[in-house]
Steps between C-alpha positions, in 0.01 A plus 500: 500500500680713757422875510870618524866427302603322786614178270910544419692369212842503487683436163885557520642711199706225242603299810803313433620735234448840741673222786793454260512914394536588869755227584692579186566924481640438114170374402278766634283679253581221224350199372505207695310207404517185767445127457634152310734565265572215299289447144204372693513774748178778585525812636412470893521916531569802239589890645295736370795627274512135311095511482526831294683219248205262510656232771201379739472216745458155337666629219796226335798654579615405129262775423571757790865543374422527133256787651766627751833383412658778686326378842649363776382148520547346857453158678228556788603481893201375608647494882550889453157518372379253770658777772340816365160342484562395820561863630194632335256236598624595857371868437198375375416309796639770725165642347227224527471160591328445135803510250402259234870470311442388117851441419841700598424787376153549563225468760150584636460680825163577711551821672186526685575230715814596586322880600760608235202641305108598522425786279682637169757729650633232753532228225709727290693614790589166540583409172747813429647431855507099393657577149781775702606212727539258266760737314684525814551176568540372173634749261209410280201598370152366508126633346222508748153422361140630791185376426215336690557143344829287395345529125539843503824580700708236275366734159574813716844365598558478075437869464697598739789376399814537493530663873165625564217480682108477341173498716191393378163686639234272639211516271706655184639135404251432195591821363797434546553141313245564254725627231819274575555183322356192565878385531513725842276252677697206704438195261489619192765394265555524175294174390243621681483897420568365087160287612319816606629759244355273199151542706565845454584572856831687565416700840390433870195716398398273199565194687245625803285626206489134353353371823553133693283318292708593158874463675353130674440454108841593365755403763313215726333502820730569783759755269161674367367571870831622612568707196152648498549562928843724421363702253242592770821605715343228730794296687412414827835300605666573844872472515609178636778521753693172431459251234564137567825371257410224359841425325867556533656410147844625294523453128791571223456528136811441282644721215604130307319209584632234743550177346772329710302304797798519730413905449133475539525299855757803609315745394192322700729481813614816486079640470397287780790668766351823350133387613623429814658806573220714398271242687712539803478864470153511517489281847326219281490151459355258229382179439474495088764492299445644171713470114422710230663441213464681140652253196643660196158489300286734756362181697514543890488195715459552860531214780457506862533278750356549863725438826412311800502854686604826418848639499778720401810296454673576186651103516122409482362734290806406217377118544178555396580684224754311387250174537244719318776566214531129449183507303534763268649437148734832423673351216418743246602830715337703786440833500338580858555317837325528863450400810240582745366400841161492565248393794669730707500539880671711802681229605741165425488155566847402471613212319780367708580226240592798282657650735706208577643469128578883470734422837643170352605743177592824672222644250516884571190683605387746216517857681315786396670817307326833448600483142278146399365565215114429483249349206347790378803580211769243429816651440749344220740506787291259632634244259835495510726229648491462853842524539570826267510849697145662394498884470156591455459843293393742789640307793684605805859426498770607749890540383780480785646860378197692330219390695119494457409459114241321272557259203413737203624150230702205500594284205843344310666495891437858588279665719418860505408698818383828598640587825214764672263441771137698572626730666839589267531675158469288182837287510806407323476220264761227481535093410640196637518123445234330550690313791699820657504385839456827599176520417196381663127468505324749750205563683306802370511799660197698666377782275476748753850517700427404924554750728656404805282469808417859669662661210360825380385633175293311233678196337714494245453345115198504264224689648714687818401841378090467626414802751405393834097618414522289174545222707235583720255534206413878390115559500191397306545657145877524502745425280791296574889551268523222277864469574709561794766722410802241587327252253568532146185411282431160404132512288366727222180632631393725776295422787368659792125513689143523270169400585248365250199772442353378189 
């Protein structure tokens, strides 16, 4: 165990709802709950206004809007999410060479070897500094958790949020966990902390109290040692730089089930030029093609096939999955589709024979587009015809006489637009058909308006309103404004600077 907070982790505040507050200045300071939203649809990301309601993560979003039906409920733009993360990984790295990224929105960083930290007052220097720059840039917000393990920093990260920072003293951890829940430890769900309260045992301080032996006996051999090692605040675990991908896979599921099989093999074409594009994105290659497929009862079927050598042809990759489709009976509906690559590799052996039959056909080469949509929430937009104009709820649109807006509903042959951008007032309302030539899909805009080159001044947009030494990071001990003054507020609680004295 190290023997100062030098271990950082990042959690951003509500992500892609705080994302879609500070792109959209009507929604600020309201409920905004992202994700699918057809019947089968879960909530990807609830503000902190909607989670006053109830709406979590993971929640059906049948269930959110019976909770919240005065929320804004929005299709995600994952390549606007992509681009933020993007931005504040880059900061991160700008302060180690250890930044261990756990998703989007959230990531380890070792600060000690970067010389970013070595003692208590430098590691929260650096994480008040961290946390200012990261509003600059971004608009955003994110909670910054200090402790001398990745165990600890993660549960310090939780009490700091929204929009604080939380360090953890060396040596004060047990006191620390000891009267938490058992549910605050990584790995404990709610089988397992239903398993542990029946035993009796509802705290960190009653599981370490229970000893190795007795957790071995209730929850197995390799959960009982790792169970029994946490509530010890023992986690020795360094942050890993990069971690290999092992996979590169897209997947849909459908609002009605798909029983047509002309619709299925579309819908398969269409996922596999999806792959590709993220594949491509990546600077990957594969050599396994992969079919998942989820059948109207709950039963998943999944086939692969494995290529000669890998590559990153869309023409190939929507052969083998078409081959791989042959196979599968989908008379009786599906509800989920999706196609993955596997085996992958840094480079491509090209199949010229392929190639040769995409000339012959004047098969076009599926481009990339910031706005892809990726696997981890299926929008019912998804589903529609190929040929229909989508206009995803939330979405960027651009009209040839009112300019930047974003799809607030569409339905019966209208669409409904807000015309504002990040850096306007809330906007003017007003609807069009469906196929108003007018209007277009857009690219989203940054959240924090670009200055010109050698202009002067702090930028413009979310955020802009951060004094010069709150971007240099004030001093151990200080507090930093929860909200810059140009910014109106988009969560319910406070936040600010503490450090755990038990």
């Amino acid at each position: 165990m190290r023997t100062a907070p030098t271990i950082l982790h990042l959690d951003m505040d509500a992500f892609f709802a705080s994302a879609e507050q500070a792109s959209k200045p009507s929604l600020r300071g309201k409920a905004v709950v992202v994700g699918g939203l057809g019947p089968r649809g879960v909530v990807a990301t609830a503000s902190y206004e909607a989670r006053v309601f109830g709406v979590n993560s993971a929640m059906p979003m049948a269930q959110a809007r019976r909770r919240a039906p005065n929320a804004a409920y929005l299709v995600p733009r994952f390549g606007l999410y992509r681009e933020v993360s993007e931005q504040v990984m880059g900061l991160l790295r700008a302060l180690s060479p250890l930044v261990e990224p756990l998703s989007l929105d959230e990531a380890f960083v070792d600060l000690e070897a970067g010389g970013a930290a070595w003692d208590e007052a430098s590691a929260r220097l650096a994480g008040v500094k961290l946390r200012a720059d990261i509003r600059a840039v971004t608009g955003l917000t994110g909670s910054v958790g200090l402790a001398a393990s990745k165990m600890v920093a993660k549960i310090a990260s939780e009490q700091a949020k929204p929009d604080g920072l939380v360090l953890i003293e060396p040596g004060t951890e047990r006191a620390l966990l000891g009267p938490m829940s058992v549910r605050t430890l990584p790995g404990v769900g709610p089988a397992t902390g239903d398993h542990l309260r029946r035993a009796g045992i509802t705290s960190v301080e009653e599981l370490a109290e229970a000893g190795e032996d007795e957790l071995v006996r209730l929850v197995g051999k390799a959960h009982g040692h790792a169970l029994f090692a946490m509530a010890l605040a023992h986690d020795e675990r360094p942050v890993v730089a990069e971690r290999e991908t092992k996979s590169v896979s897209v997947e849909d599921t459908y609002d009605v089930d798909i029983h047509e099989r002309v619709r299925v093999e579309l819908e398969v074409q269409r996922l596999a030029d999806r792959c590709v594009r993220r594949l491509r994105r990546a600077g990957l290659s594969g050599r396994t093609i992969v079919l998942k497929v989820r059948r109207y009862d709950f039963s998943t079927l999944t086939r692969s096939e494995t290529l000669r050598g890998p590559t990153d042809d869309p023409g190939v990759v929507r052969e083998a999955a078409a081959r791989l489709l042959e196979g599968v009976d989908t008379t009786g509906g599906v509800r989920l589709l999706g196609v993955g690559v596997s085996g992958l590799a840094d480079y491509t052996q090209e199949d010229l024979f392929a190639q040769a039959q995409a000339a012959a056909v004047g098969e076009p080469v599926a481009e990339e587009h910031a706005g892809d949509e990726s696997a981890e929430v299926t929008a019912a937009a998804d589903v529609a015809a190929p040929a229909e104009r989508r206009w995803p709820s939330g979405h960027d649109v651009c009209h040839a006489e009112y300019g930047h807006g974003w799809v607030q509903g569409s339905g019966l042959g209208r669409v409904t637009v807000r015309f504002e951008t990040p850096y306007s007032e809330p906007g003017r309302v007003r609807t069009f058909r469906t196929d108003d030539p007018r209007l277009e899909p857009a690219d989203p805009l940054p959240l924090v308006e670009r200055r010109p080159e050698g202009a002067d001044g702090p930028p413009a947009g979310p955020g802009a309103s951060l004094s010069a030494a709150g971007t240099r990071g004030p001093g151990p001990g200080a507090q930093v404004s929860s909200e810059p003054a140009s910014r109106p507020k988009s969560r319910s609680g406070g936040g600010g600077d503490a450090t755990s004295r038990p």
